[in-house]
C-alpha cells in the first residue's frame, strides 16, 4: 500500500472510494510528511507502546503509528471511512479499527481489553469541534494514559499552556495543567491539510503527571469553583462565585475567604494559580462543613 503522507496518494484513495468530506465530523486530513514525522517523534513512540488514535480518517497518521508502535487501536465515527481504512491499513497486523464515537465508547474497557490495562499513548489529529470534551473525557474518566500528543486549533493549544494573568488563561488551562505537563511541539499551517482548515493548528504534547501537582481535598469542588470564576471573566472572583450560587456561602463570607488567602477583595479569577484554586477549594469546603451546608 502506498504511503498516504504523499498528497497524490491521498487524492487517489479519495477518488477510488468517491469519498466526500463530512464537515460535521471536522475532517481535515494531513498531507505533509514532515508534520506526520514530527507528531510521531513528539509522541516518543516505540515498539513497546500501545497507541490509541482518535479519528484515523483514511489512515494517514495510522500508517506512521503502525510502523513505530507495538499496537494501535483507532476509533473512527464515519461509516464511509471504514472500508477505506481496511484497504489502506491492510499491510499491518498490529492495528484494530473501532467503528464508534469517541465520546461514547468505553475507553477504559478498551484499554483493558486491547492493552492489558497498560497506560496508553494517545495520538491524534483531533476533530476540532470536540477537542475539549475529548480531552476532558480522557482525564476525568481516568483512562490510563502516559501521554496525549494531539493536533488542535492553535488558539486552543495556547489556552492549554497559558499562565495566570494572561489573556488565554482559563478553565481549560487549569484543567489540562492539573493533569499534565504541556509542551508545544509544532505550529502547523493550513496548507498541510486537505481540505485546508480556516484556522492555524498546533501539535501539543501533554505528559501526564505522576502525582497531581497540587493537593486538594475535593477535586470536584475545585473545578466547580474554577468554572464559576471563568464563566463571568469580567467580574471579580467574589461576584463570580456569588452569582454562581455562592457555594452555600454569603458574599461577605466569600470575600473573607479570598482575603484570608492573601488576595485583594477585588481580585479576578484569572489571577489565581492552580495552587491558589486548590487552597480556595479547601477553604470553601471547610466553611461549608462548619456551616452544615450539604452540596
Ligand atoms: N487522522 C486523520 C488525518 O490526520 O488525516 C484524520 C483527522 S480529521 C482532523 C478528524 C477525524 O476524526 C475524521 O476522520 C473524523 O471522521 C473523525 N471523527 C470526528 N468525530 C469523531 C468522533 N466523535 N469519534 C470518532 N472519530 C471522530
Coordinates of C-alpha atoms and ligand atoms in Angstrom, one line a residue:
X1 CA 0.0 0.0 0.0
X2 CA 1.3 3.4 -0.9
X3 CA 2.0 5.8 2.0
X4 CA -0.7 8.4 2.3
X5 CA 1.6 11.2 3.6
X6 CA 2.1 11.9 -0.1
X7 CA -0.7 14.2 -1.3
X8 CA -1.1 12.4 -4.7
X9 CA -1.7 9.0 -2.9
X10 CA -4.4 10.7 -0.7
X11 CA -6.1 12.1 -3.8
X12 CA -6.0 8.7 -5.5
X13 CA -7.6 7.0 -2.5
X14 CA -10.3 9.7 -2.1
X15 CA -11.1 9.3 -5.8
X16 CA -11.1 5.5 -5.7
X17 CA -13.8 5.5 -3.0
X18 CA -15.5 8.7 -4.2
X19 CA -15.1 10.0 -0.7
X20 CA -16.9 13.2 0.3
X21 CA -15.6 15.2 3.3
X22 CA -18.1 15.5 6.1
X23 CA -17.8 18.9 7.6
X24 CA -19.8 17.9 10.6
X25 CA -17.0 15.4 11.6
X26 CA -14.2 18.0 11.4
X27 CA -12.4 16.2 8.6
X28 CA -9.1 17.8 7.6
X29 CA -6.7 15.1 6.5
X30 CA -2.9 15.5 6.9
X31 CA -0.9 15.6 3.7
X32 CA 2.5 16.7 4.9
X33 CA 5.2 14.0 5.7
X34 CA 7.2 16.5 7.8
X35 CA 4.3 17.1 10.1
X36 CA 3.5 13.4 10.3
X37 CA 7.1 12.7 11.3
X38 CA 7.0 15.5 13.9
X39 CA 3.9 14.1 15.5
X40 CA 5.3 10.6 15.8
X41 CA 8.6 12.0 17.1
X42 CA 6.9 14.2 19.7
X43 CA 4.9 11.3 20.9
X44 CA 8.1 9.3 21.6
X45 CA 6.6 6.0 20.3
X46 CA 8.4 2.7 20.5
X47 CA 7.5 -0.9 19.8
X48 CA 6.7 -1.2 23.5
X49 CA 3.8 1.1 23.2
X50 CA 0.1 0.7 22.8
X51 CA -1.3 3.7 21.0
X52 CA -4.9 5.0 20.7
X53 CA -5.7 7.1 17.7
X54 CA -8.8 9.2 17.7
X55 CA -10.3 9.8 14.2
X56 CA -7.9 7.9 11.8
X57 CA -9.6 9.4 8.7
X58 CA -8.2 7.5 5.7
X59 CA -5.4 6.1 7.9
X60 CA -2.5 8.5 7.1
X61 CA -1.2 9.1 10.6
X62 CA -2.3 5.5 11.4
X63 CA 0.3 4.1 8.9
X64 CA 3.0 6.1 10.7
X65 CA 1.8 4.8 14.1
X66 CA 1.7 1.2 12.9
X67 CA 5.3 1.5 11.8
X68 CA 6.5 2.8 15.2
X69 CA 4.2 1.3 17.8
X70 CA 3.6 -2.2 19.1
X71 CA -0.1 -2.0 18.8
X72 CA -2.5 0.7 17.6
X73 CA -6.2 1.0 18.0
X74 CA -8.1 3.7 16.3
X75 CA -11.6 4.9 16.9
X76 CA -13.5 6.3 13.8
X77 CA -17.1 7.5 13.7
X78 CA -17.6 7.9 9.9
X79 CA -19.2 4.8 8.2
X80 CA -17.7 5.8 4.9
X81 CA -14.1 5.7 6.2
X82 CA -14.3 2.1 7.5
X83 CA -13.8 0.3 4.1
X84 CA -11.1 2.8 3.2
X85 CA -9.2 2.1 6.4
X86 CA -9.5 -1.7 5.7
X87 CA -7.7 -1.0 2.4
X88 CA -5.1 1.5 3.5
X89 CA -4.1 -0.5 6.6
X90 CA -4.2 -3.9 5.1
X91 CA -0.4 -4.3 5.3
X92 CA -0.4 -4.0 9.1
X93 CA -1.4 -6.7 11.6
X94 CA -0.9 -4.5 14.7
X95 CA -3.9 -2.3 14.2
X96 CA -7.5 -2.5 15.1
X97 CA -10.2 -0.1 13.9
X98 CA -13.1 0.6 16.3
X99 CA -16.1 2.0 14.5
X100 CA -17.6 4.2 17.2
X101 CA -18.0 7.7 18.6
X102 CA -15.0 8.6 20.8
X103 CA -17.4 10.4 23.2
X104 CA -19.5 7.3 23.7
X105 CA -17.0 4.4 23.6
X106 CA -15.9 3.0 27.0
X107 CA -12.2 3.7 26.6
X108 CA -11.2 2.2 30.0
X109 CA -12.7 -1.1 28.9
X110 CA -11.0 -0.9 25.5
X111 CA -7.6 -0.1 27.0
X112 CA -8.0 -3.1 29.4
X113 CA -9.0 -5.4 26.5
X114 CA -6.5 -4.2 23.9
X115 CA -3.5 -3.3 26.1
X116 CA -4.0 -5.3 29.2
X117 CA -4.6 -2.0 31.2
X118 CA -1.1 -0.7 30.5
X119 CA -1.1 3.1 30.2
X120 CA -1.5 4.2 26.6
X121 CA -0.2 7.0 24.4
X122 CA -3.0 8.9 22.7
X123 CA -2.0 10.4 19.3
X124 CA -4.4 12.2 17.1
X125 CA -5.2 14.9 14.6
X126 CA -8.3 15.8 16.5
X127 CA -11.7 16.8 15.1
X128 CA -11.6 20.4 16.4
X129 CA -15.3 20.7 17.1
X130 CA -15.0 18.3 20.1
X131 CA -11.4 19.0 21.3
X132 CA -12.3 19.9 24.9
X133 CA -14.9 17.1 25.5
X134 CA -12.4 14.6 24.1
X135 CA -9.5 15.7 26.3
X136 CA -11.6 16.3 29.5
X137 CA -13.3 12.9 28.9
X138 CA -9.8 11.2 28.8
X139 CA -8.7 12.9 32.0
X140 CA -11.9 12.8 34.1
X141 CA -12.7 9.2 33.3
X142 CA -9.1 8.4 34.4
X143 CA -8.3 6.4 31.3
X144 CA -4.8 5.0 32.0
X145 CA -2.6 7.5 30.0
X146 CA 1.1 8.0 29.6
X147 CA 0.8 11.0 27.2
X148 CA -1.5 12.7 24.8
X149 CA 0.0 14.2 21.6
X150 CA -2.6 16.0 19.6
X151 CA -3.1 18.4 16.7
X152 CA -5.5 21.1 17.9
X153 CA -6.5 24.6 16.8
X154 CA -3.6 26.9 17.5
X155 CA -5.6 29.1 19.9
X156 CA -6.7 26.1 21.9
X157 CA -3.0 25.0 22.3
X158 CA -2.2 28.5 23.6
X159 CA -5.1 28.3 26.1
X160 CA -3.9 24.9 27.3
X161 CA -0.4 26.1 28.2
X162 CA -1.4 29.7 29.4
X163 CA -0.1 31.1 32.7
X164 CA -2.2 33.1 35.3
X165 CA -2.8 36.7 34.4
X166 CA -2.6 36.2 30.6
X167 CA -5.5 36.6 28.2
X168 CA -5.5 32.9 27.2
X169 CA -5.6 31.7 30.8
X170 CA -8.9 30.0 31.8
X171 CA -10.7 26.8 32.9
X172 CA -9.1 24.8 30.1
X173 CA -5.5 25.9 31.2
X174 CA -6.2 24.9 34.8
X175 CA -7.8 21.5 33.9
X176 CA -5.0 20.5 31.5
X177 CA -2.2 21.6 33.8
X178 CA -3.8 19.8 36.8
X179 CA -3.4 16.5 34.9
X180 CA -0.4 17.1 32.6
X181 CA 2.7 19.0 31.7
X182 CA 2.3 20.8 28.4
X183 CA 4.8 21.1 25.6
X184 CA 4.2 22.8 22.2
X185 CA 5.8 20.5 19.6
X186 CA 5.0 22.4 16.3
X187 CA 2.9 25.1 14.7
X188 CA 1.2 23.8 11.6
X189 CA -0.2 26.0 8.8
X190 CA -3.5 25.2 6.9
X191 CA -1.7 24.0 3.7
X192 CA -0.6 20.8 5.5
X193 CA -4.2 19.6 5.4
X194 CA -6.8 18.6 2.8
X195 CA -9.2 20.4 2.8
X196 CA -7.4 23.4 4.3
X197 CA -8.9 24.5 7.7
X198 CA -9.8 28.2 8.2
X199 CA -7.6 28.3 11.3
X200 CA -3.9 27.7 12.3
X201 CA -3.1 24.4 14.1
X202 CA -0.5 23.2 16.6
X203 CA 0.7 19.9 17.9
X204 CA 0.7 19.8 21.7
X205 CA 2.1 17.1 23.9
X206 CA 0.6 16.5 27.3
X207 CA 2.7 14.3 29.5
X208 CA 0.6 13.0 32.4
X209 CA 1.8 14.0 35.9
X210 CA 2.8 11.0 38.1
X211 CA 1.4 12.8 41.0
X212 CA -1.1 15.7 41.0
X213 CA 0.8 19.0 41.2
X214 CA -1.5 20.3 44.0
X215 CA -3.2 18.7 46.9
X216 CA -6.9 19.4 47.3
X217 CA -9.5 17.8 49.5
X218 CA -12.3 18.0 47.0
X219 CA -11.3 17.9 43.3
X220 CA -14.9 18.4 42.1
X221 CA -15.4 21.4 44.2
X222 CA -12.1 23.0 42.9
X223 CA -13.3 22.5 39.3
X224 CA -16.7 23.9 40.1
X225 CA -15.1 27.0 41.6
X226 CA -12.8 27.3 38.5
X227 CA -15.7 27.1 36.1
X228 CA -17.7 29.6 38.1
X229 CA -14.8 32.1 38.2
X230 CA -14.3 32.0 34.4
X231 CA -18.0 31.9 33.4
X232 CA -18.0 35.5 34.4
X233 CA -14.5 36.5 33.4
X234 CA -15.0 40.3 33.7
X235 CA -16.4 40.0 37.2
X236 CA -14.4 39.9 40.5
X237 CA -13.9 36.4 41.9
X238 CA -16.3 37.2 44.8
X239 CA -19.1 38.2 42.4
X240 CA -18.4 35.3 40.0
X241 CA -18.7 32.8 42.8
X242 CA -21.7 34.5 44.4
X243 CA -23.6 34.8 41.1
X244 CA -23.0 31.1 40.5
X245 CA -25.0 30.3 43.7
X246 CA -22.4 31.2 46.3
X247 CA -21.5 27.5 47.1
X248 CA -23.6 27.8 50.2
X249 CA -21.8 30.9 51.4
X250 CA -22.8 34.6 51.6
X251 CA -20.9 37.4 49.8
X252 CA -19.1 38.5 53.0
X253 CA -18.0 35.0 53.8
X254 CA -16.7 34.5 50.3
X255 CA -14.9 37.8 50.5
X256 CA -13.3 36.9 53.8
X257 CA -12.1 33.6 52.5
X258 CA -10.5 35.3 49.5
X259 CA -8.8 38.0 51.5
X260 CA -7.8 35.3 54.0
X261 CA -5.8 33.6 51.2
X262 CA -3.8 36.9 50.7
X263 CA -5.7 38.3 47.7
X264 CA -7.4 41.7 47.4
X265 CA -11.2 41.7 47.7
X266 CA -11.3 42.8 44.0
X267 CA -9.2 40.0 42.6
X268 CA -10.4 38.3 39.4
X269 CA -10.3 34.5 38.9
X270 CA -7.7 34.9 36.1
X271 CA -5.1 35.9 38.7
X272 CA -5.3 32.7 40.7
X273 CA -2.8 29.8 40.0
X274 CA -3.8 26.2 40.3
X275 CA -2.3 26.1 43.8
X276 CA -4.5 29.2 44.8
X277 CA -7.7 27.5 43.5
X278 CA -6.8 24.4 45.5
X279 CA -6.4 26.5 48.7
X280 CA -9.6 28.3 47.9
X281 CA -11.4 25.0 47.4
X282 CA -10.1 23.7 50.8
X283 CA -11.2 27.0 52.5
X284 CA -14.7 26.8 50.9
X285 CA -15.0 23.2 51.8
X286 CA -14.1 23.9 55.5
X287 CA -16.5 26.9 55.6
X288 CA -19.3 24.7 54.2
X289 CA -18.6 22.0 56.8
X290 CA -18.7 24.4 59.7
X291 CA -22.0 25.9 58.5
X292 CA -23.5 22.5 58.0
X293 CA -24.0 23.1 54.2
X294 CA -24.8 20.0 52.2
X295 CA -23.8 20.4 48.5
Ligands
LIG1 N1 -6.2 11.3 11.4 C1 -6.6 11.7 10.1 C2 -5.5 12.6 9.5 O1 -4.8 13.1 10.2 O2 -5.5 12.8 8.3 C3 -8.0 12.5 10.1 C4 -8.1 13.6 11.1 S1 -9.5 14.6 10.9 C5 -9.0 16.2 11.5 C6 -10.6 14.1 12.3 C7 -11.1 12.6 12.2 O3 -11.9 12.4 13.3 C8 -12.0 12.4 11.0 O4 -11.7 11.1 10.4 C9 -13.4 12.3 11.6 O5 -14.3 11.5 10.8 C10 -13.1 11.7 12.9 N2 -14.2 12.0 14.0 C11 -14.9 13.1 14.1 N3 -15.8 13.0 15.2 C12 -15.5 11.8 15.8 C13 -16.0 11.1 16.9 N4 -17.0 11.7 17.7 N5 -15.5 9.9 17.2 C14 -14.5 9.3 16.4 N6 -14.0 9.9 15.3 C15 -14.5 11.1 15.0

